[in-house]
Amino acid sequence: VLTKHNDDEAYAWESLAGGSFTVKTYTGKGDGEYSADAVIRGTKVVLHLKEDQAESQDEGEKTKIEEVGSDEEGDGEKKDKKKTKKIKEKYIDQEELNKTKPIWTRNPDDITQEEYGEFYKSLTNDWEDHLAVKHFSVEGQLEFCALLFIPRRAPFENKKKKNNIKLYVRRVFIMDSCKELILEYLNFVRGVVDSEDLPLNISREMLQQSKTL
């Protein structure tokens, strides 16, 4: 293979198909080992065939080689082809992982006593079933829902224990033991209250000043 850039010397790449090759500077004038004219600019391929490969000189085979290796025809085909542009499209495959609604936001008529019992035990870590349950919601100027349980047994050290009402705001957990939600002597009641009117960034100080609460 003889090749030359416009601003560089000509080089000859030679291989005997044995897994190795040589690259040399080529200054030939059409004689010598390469038997090819000097390369002014571009690339020439010189193929030496063995005697047992003489059939490769068939005119049909030559035509095929010329058609594949012709730069001029390739340039013509490129001009005929319309220019295309690849467009990368991005998409996001979204899937809702938690499709279960909080039990206190559901219709009480659709909830079984077994479901209430399972939620009570997960909420309180009590091994016994609850004694009673009250599930209700309020709508109007003040909107909230509540799910309250009365345990089967009275807790120990009732006076020292904080209340067990968890506060949520629009299904977002805010705090445990919100004492403003229930009177002190009812601190044995367990459950959750979920408000639609309180701000999400509520604090203890804001609770004390909240008219909504």
mmCIF file of C-alpha atoms in Angstrom:
data_model
loop_
_atom_site.group_PDB
_atom_site.id
_atom_site.type_symbol
_atom_site.label_atom_id
_atom_site.label_comp_id
_atom_site.label_asym_id
_atom_site.label_seq_id
_atom_site.Cartn_x
_atom_site.Cartn_y
_atom_site.Cartn_z
ATOM 1 C CA VAL A 1 0.000 0.000 0.000
ATOM 2 C CA LEU A 2 1.533 3.293 -1.124
ATOM 3 C CA THR A 3 0.160 6.463 0.406
ATOM 4 C CA LYS A 4 1.130 10.125 0.478
ATOM 5 C CA HIS A 5 -0.289 13.215 2.076
ATOM 6 C CA ASN A 6 0.008 16.492 0.193
ATOM 7 C CA ASP A 7 2.467 17.923 2.733
ATOM 8 C CA ASP A 8 4.368 14.750 3.638
ATOM 9 C CA GLU A 9 6.566 12.051 2.158
ATOM 10 C CA ALA A 10 5.202 8.900 0.552
ATOM 11 C CA TYR A 11 5.129 5.717 2.643
ATOM 12 C CA ALA A 12 4.938 2.067 1.675
ATOM 13 C CA TRP A 13 3.153 -0.514 3.822
ATOM 14 C CA GLU A 14 4.068 -4.081 2.898
ATOM 15 C CA SER A 15 2.943 -7.446 4.208
ATOM 16 C CA LEU A 16 3.318 -11.048 3.064
ATOM 17 C CA ALA A 17 0.149 -12.081 4.921
ATOM 18 C CA GLY A 18 2.223 -13.781 7.593
ATOM 19 C CA GLY A 19 1.017 -11.733 10.535
ATOM 20 C CA SER A 20 3.670 -8.982 10.248
ATOM 21 C CA PHE A 21 4.256 -5.908 8.097
ATOM 22 C CA THR A 22 6.810 -3.179 7.371
ATOM 23 C CA VAL A 23 6.430 0.541 6.803
ATOM 24 C CA LYS A 24 9.079 2.421 4.799
ATOM 25 C CA THR A 25 9.548 5.786 3.176
ATOM 26 C CA TYR A 26 8.839 5.287 -0.537
ATOM 27 C CA THR A 27 10.825 7.165 -3.188
ATOM 28 C CA GLY A 28 10.386 4.762 -6.125
ATOM 29 C CA LYS A 29 9.855 5.915 -9.707
ATOM 30 C CA GLY A 30 8.019 2.864 -10.949
ATOM 31 C CA ASP A 31 10.869 0.409 -10.685
ATOM 32 C CA GLY A 32 12.333 -1.694 -7.912
ATOM 33 C CA GLU A 33 10.589 -3.887 -5.397
ATOM 34 C CA TYR A 34 7.156 -2.222 -5.560
ATOM 35 C CA SER A 35 6.873 -1.880 -9.376
ATOM 36 C CA ALA A 36 4.557 1.086 -9.008
ATOM 37 C CA ASP A 37 4.659 4.676 -10.118
ATOM 38 C CA ALA A 38 5.521 7.340 -7.607
ATOM 39 C CA VAL A 39 2.531 8.439 -5.541
ATOM 40 C CA ILE A 40 1.896 12.169 -5.977
ATOM 41 C CA ARG A 41 -1.052 12.328 -3.587
ATOM 42 C CA GLY A 42 -3.465 9.719 -2.310
ATOM 43 C CA THR A 43 -3.234 5.954 -1.928
ATOM 44 C CA LYS A 44 -2.383 3.057 -4.252
ATOM 45 C CA VAL A 45 -2.843 -0.617 -3.525
ATOM 46 C CA VAL A 46 -0.464 -3.054 -5.267
ATOM 47 C CA LEU A 47 -1.439 -6.717 -4.993
ATOM 48 C CA HIS A 48 0.972 -9.512 -5.996
ATOM 49 C CA LEU A 49 -0.848 -12.805 -6.607
ATOM 50 C CA LYS A 50 0.599 -16.301 -6.329
ATOM 51 C CA GLU A 51 0.502 -18.602 -9.358
ATOM 52 C CA ASP A 52 -2.217 -20.789 -7.834
ATOM 53 C CA GLN A 53 -4.360 -17.699 -7.363
ATOM 54 C CA ALA A 54 -4.353 -16.780 -11.050
ATOM 55 C CA GLU A 55 -8.125 -17.219 -11.284
ATOM 56 C CA SER A 56 -8.443 -14.101 -9.164
ATOM 57 C CA GLN A 57 -7.365 -12.171 -12.275
ATOM 58 C CA ASP A 58 -10.706 -12.993 -13.887
ATOM 59 C CA GLU A 59 -12.307 -9.868 -15.333
ATOM 60 C CA GLY A 60 -15.367 -10.330 -13.169
ATOM 61 C CA GLU A 61 -13.295 -10.398 -10.017
ATOM 62 C CA LYS A 62 -11.336 -7.333 -11.080
ATOM 63 C CA THR A 63 -14.547 -5.487 -11.687
ATOM 64 C CA LYS A 64 -15.765 -6.330 -8.202
ATOM 65 C CA ILE A 65 -12.542 -5.109 -6.644
ATOM 66 C CA GLU A 66 -12.643 -1.887 -8.612
ATOM 67 C CA GLU A 67 -16.245 -1.256 -7.670
ATOM 68 C CA VAL A 68 -15.544 -1.706 -3.991
ATOM 69 C CA GLY A 69 -12.363 0.315 -3.938
ATOM 70 C CA SER A 70 -13.375 3.193 -6.186
ATOM 71 C CA ASP A 71 -13.292 6.499 -4.321
ATOM 72 C CA GLU A 72 -14.973 8.378 -7.149
ATOM 73 C CA GLU A 73 -18.043 6.141 -7.158
ATOM 74 C CA GLY A 74 -18.180 6.263 -3.368
ATOM 75 C CA ASP A 75 -18.162 10.052 -3.462
ATOM 76 C CA GLY A 76 -20.977 10.011 -5.996
ATOM 77 C CA GLU A 77 -23.079 7.723 -3.833
ATOM 78 C CA LYS A 78 -22.534 9.944 -0.801
ATOM 79 C CA LYS A 79 -23.769 12.955 -2.752
ATOM 80 C CA ASP A 80 -26.889 11.086 -3.852
ATOM 81 C CA LYS A 81 -27.767 10.049 -0.320
ATOM 82 C CA LYS A 82 -29.784 12.495 1.741
ATOM 83 C CA LYS A 83 -28.155 13.800 4.854
ATOM 84 C CA THR A 84 -29.597 12.297 8.004
ATOM 85 C CA LYS A 85 -29.302 13.411 11.588
ATOM 86 C CA LYS A 86 -29.473 11.134 14.579
ATOM 87 C CA ILE A 87 -31.752 12.373 17.333
ATOM 88 C CA LYS A 88 -31.388 11.035 20.849
ATOM 89 C CA GLU A 89 -34.634 10.769 22.749
ATOM 90 C CA LYS A 90 -34.793 10.630 26.518
ATOM 91 C CA TYR A 91 -37.725 9.273 28.442
ATOM 92 C CA ILE A 92 -38.420 8.553 32.079
ATOM 93 C CA ASP A 93 -40.232 5.401 33.019
ATOM 94 C CA GLN A 94 -42.110 6.247 36.183
ATOM 95 C CA GLU A 95 -43.673 3.707 38.461
ATOM 96 C CA GLU A 96 -45.487 4.332 41.704
ATOM 97 C CA LEU A 97 -43.758 2.129 44.261
ATOM 98 C CA ASN A 98 -46.126 2.596 47.177
ATOM 99 C CA LYS A 99 -49.720 2.369 45.992
ATOM 100 C CA THR A 100 -51.151 1.750 49.473
ATOM 101 C CA LYS A 101 -53.121 4.644 50.938
ATOM 102 C CA PRO A 102 -52.707 5.354 54.664
ATOM 103 C CA ILE A 103 -55.464 3.532 56.505
ATOM 104 C CA TRP A 104 -56.747 6.695 58.178
ATOM 105 C CA THR A 105 -57.433 8.324 54.793
ATOM 106 C CA ARG A 106 -59.644 5.464 53.629
ATOM 107 C CA ASN A 107 -63.394 5.111 54.019
ATOM 108 C CA PRO A 108 -64.154 3.395 57.370
ATOM 109 C CA ASP A 109 -66.811 1.278 55.640
ATOM 110 C CA ASP A 110 -64.090 -0.298 53.475
ATOM 111 C CA ILE A 111 -61.808 -1.259 56.380
ATOM 112 C CA THR A 112 -62.136 -4.567 58.209
ATOM 113 C CA GLN A 113 -61.560 -5.115 61.920
ATOM 114 C CA GLU A 114 -58.549 -7.247 61.004
ATOM 115 C CA GLU A 115 -56.987 -4.291 59.186
ATOM 116 C CA TYR A 116 -57.636 -2.026 62.150
ATOM 117 C CA GLY A 117 -56.058 -4.627 64.425
ATOM 118 C CA GLU A 118 -52.928 -4.983 62.274
ATOM 119 C CA PHE A 119 -52.462 -1.220 62.096
ATOM 120 C CA TYR A 120 -52.961 -0.822 65.856
ATOM 121 C CA LYS A 121 -50.284 -3.409 66.643
ATOM 122 C CA SER A 122 -47.810 -1.895 64.167
ATOM 123 C CA LEU A 123 -48.479 1.567 65.619
ATOM 124 C CA THR A 124 -48.206 0.671 69.305
ATOM 125 C CA ASN A 125 -46.154 -2.561 69.387
ATOM 126 C CA ASP A 126 -48.917 -4.005 71.565
ATOM 127 C CA TRP A 127 -49.315 -7.786 71.406
ATOM 128 C CA GLU A 128 -53.016 -7.610 72.291
ATOM 129 C CA ASP A 129 -55.894 -6.366 70.180
ATOM 130 C CA HIS A 130 -57.362 -2.940 70.892
ATOM 131 C CA LEU A 131 -60.500 -2.530 72.989
ATOM 132 C CA ALA A 132 -62.206 0.096 70.814
ATOM 133 C CA VAL A 133 -61.541 2.205 67.726
ATOM 134 C CA LYS A 134 -62.863 5.557 66.526
ATOM 135 C CA HIS A 135 -62.275 6.562 62.912
ATOM 136 C CA PHE A 136 -63.694 9.874 61.719
ATOM 137 C CA SER A 137 -63.010 12.946 59.593
ATOM 138 C CA VAL A 138 -64.053 16.601 59.787
ATOM 139 C CA GLU A 139 -64.553 18.929 56.822
ATOM 140 C CA GLY A 140 -65.302 22.631 56.732
ATOM 141 C CA GLN A 141 -63.235 25.558 57.979
ATOM 142 C CA LEU A 142 -61.100 22.983 59.744
ATOM 143 C CA GLU A 143 -60.311 19.762 57.869
ATOM 144 C CA PHE A 144 -58.675 16.711 59.384
ATOM 145 C CA CYS A 145 -59.090 12.967 59.870
ATOM 146 C CA ALA A 146 -58.329 10.903 62.953
ATOM 147 C CA LEU A 147 -57.942 7.248 63.816
ATOM 148 C CA LEU A 148 -57.932 6.641 67.592
ATOM 149 C CA PHE A 149 -57.620 3.425 69.583
ATOM 150 C CA ILE A 150 -58.295 2.515 73.214
ATOM 151 C CA PRO A 151 -55.931 -0.232 74.430
ATOM 152 C CA ARG A 152 -57.304 -3.318 76.145
ATOM 153 C CA ARG A 153 -55.071 -2.738 79.190
ATOM 154 C CA ALA A 154 -54.280 0.521 80.978
ATOM 155 C CA PRO A 155 -50.627 1.561 80.587
ATOM 156 C CA PHE A 156 -48.249 1.555 83.566
ATOM 157 C CA GLU A 157 -47.273 4.904 85.139
ATOM 158 C CA ASN A 158 -50.126 6.620 83.404
ATOM 159 C CA LYS A 159 -49.399 10.080 84.843
ATOM 160 C CA LYS A 160 -45.779 10.171 83.708
ATOM 161 C CA LYS A 161 -46.379 8.883 80.190
ATOM 162 C CA LYS A 162 -46.785 11.294 77.281
ATOM 163 C CA ASN A 163 -49.759 11.000 75.005
ATOM 164 C CA ASN A 164 -49.481 8.730 71.987
ATOM 165 C CA ILE A 165 -51.131 10.757 69.231
ATOM 166 C CA LYS A 166 -48.964 11.147 66.138
ATOM 167 C CA LEU A 167 -49.438 14.299 64.068
ATOM 168 C CA TYR A 168 -49.419 14.244 60.262
ATOM 169 C CA VAL A 169 -49.937 17.119 57.849
ATOM 170 C CA ARG A 170 -51.217 16.064 54.437
ATOM 171 C CA ARG A 171 -49.893 12.506 54.979
ATOM 172 C CA VAL A 172 -46.436 13.793 55.994
ATOM 173 C CA PHE A 173 -45.276 12.771 59.469
ATOM 174 C CA ILE A 174 -44.592 15.775 61.706
ATOM 175 C CA MET A 175 -44.107 14.544 65.282
ATOM 176 C CA ASP A 176 -44.811 11.953 67.951
ATOM 177 C CA SER A 177 -46.744 12.705 71.134
ATOM 178 C CA CYS A 178 -48.386 15.997 70.153
ATOM 179 C CA LYS A 179 -49.766 17.005 73.563
ATOM 180 C CA GLU A 180 -51.894 19.786 72.073
ATOM 181 C CA LEU A 181 -54.123 17.235 70.347
ATOM 182 C CA ILE A 182 -55.703 15.599 73.400
ATOM 183 C CA LEU A 183 -56.301 16.263 77.088
ATOM 184 C CA GLU A 184 -53.725 14.957 79.532
ATOM 185 C CA TYR A 185 -56.051 12.541 81.332
ATOM 186 C CA LEU A 186 -56.718 10.837 77.971
ATOM 187 C CA ASN A 187 -53.060 10.106 77.317
ATOM 188 C CA PHE A 188 -53.790 6.366 77.156
ATOM 189 C CA VAL A 189 -55.500 6.885 73.770
ATOM 190 C CA ARG A 190 -53.345 5.844 70.804
ATOM 191 C CA GLY A 191 -53.676 6.927 67.196
ATOM 192 C CA VAL A 192 -52.966 9.447 64.455
ATOM 193 C CA VAL A 193 -54.370 12.804 63.398
ATOM 194 C CA ASP A 194 -53.833 14.069 59.850
ATOM 195 C CA SER A 195 -54.529 17.755 59.182
ATOM 196 C CA GLU A 196 -55.031 19.531 55.867
ATOM 197 C CA ASP A 197 -54.715 23.031 57.350
ATOM 198 C CA LEU A 198 -51.451 23.096 59.298
ATOM 199 C CA PRO A 199 -48.179 24.068 57.530
ATOM 200 C CA LEU A 200 -45.651 21.342 56.788
ATOM 201 C CA ASN A 201 -42.812 23.199 58.541
ATOM 202 C CA ILE A 202 -44.697 23.372 61.827
ATOM 203 C CA SER A 203 -42.718 23.545 65.088
ATOM 204 C CA ARG A 204 -43.514 23.323 68.802
ATOM 205 C CA GLU A 205 -43.616 27.111 69.064
ATOM 206 C CA MET A 206 -45.959 27.391 66.110
ATOM 207 C CA LEU A 207 -48.213 24.718 67.624
ATOM 208 C CA GLN A 208 -48.631 26.703 70.823
ATOM 209 C CA GLN A 209 -49.668 29.779 68.835
ATOM 210 C CA SER A 210 -51.787 27.974 66.248
ATOM 211 C CA LYS A 211 -55.465 28.876 66.372
ATOM 212 C CA THR A 212 -56.169 26.044 63.946
ATOM 213 C CA LEU A 213 -54.841 23.502 66.410
#
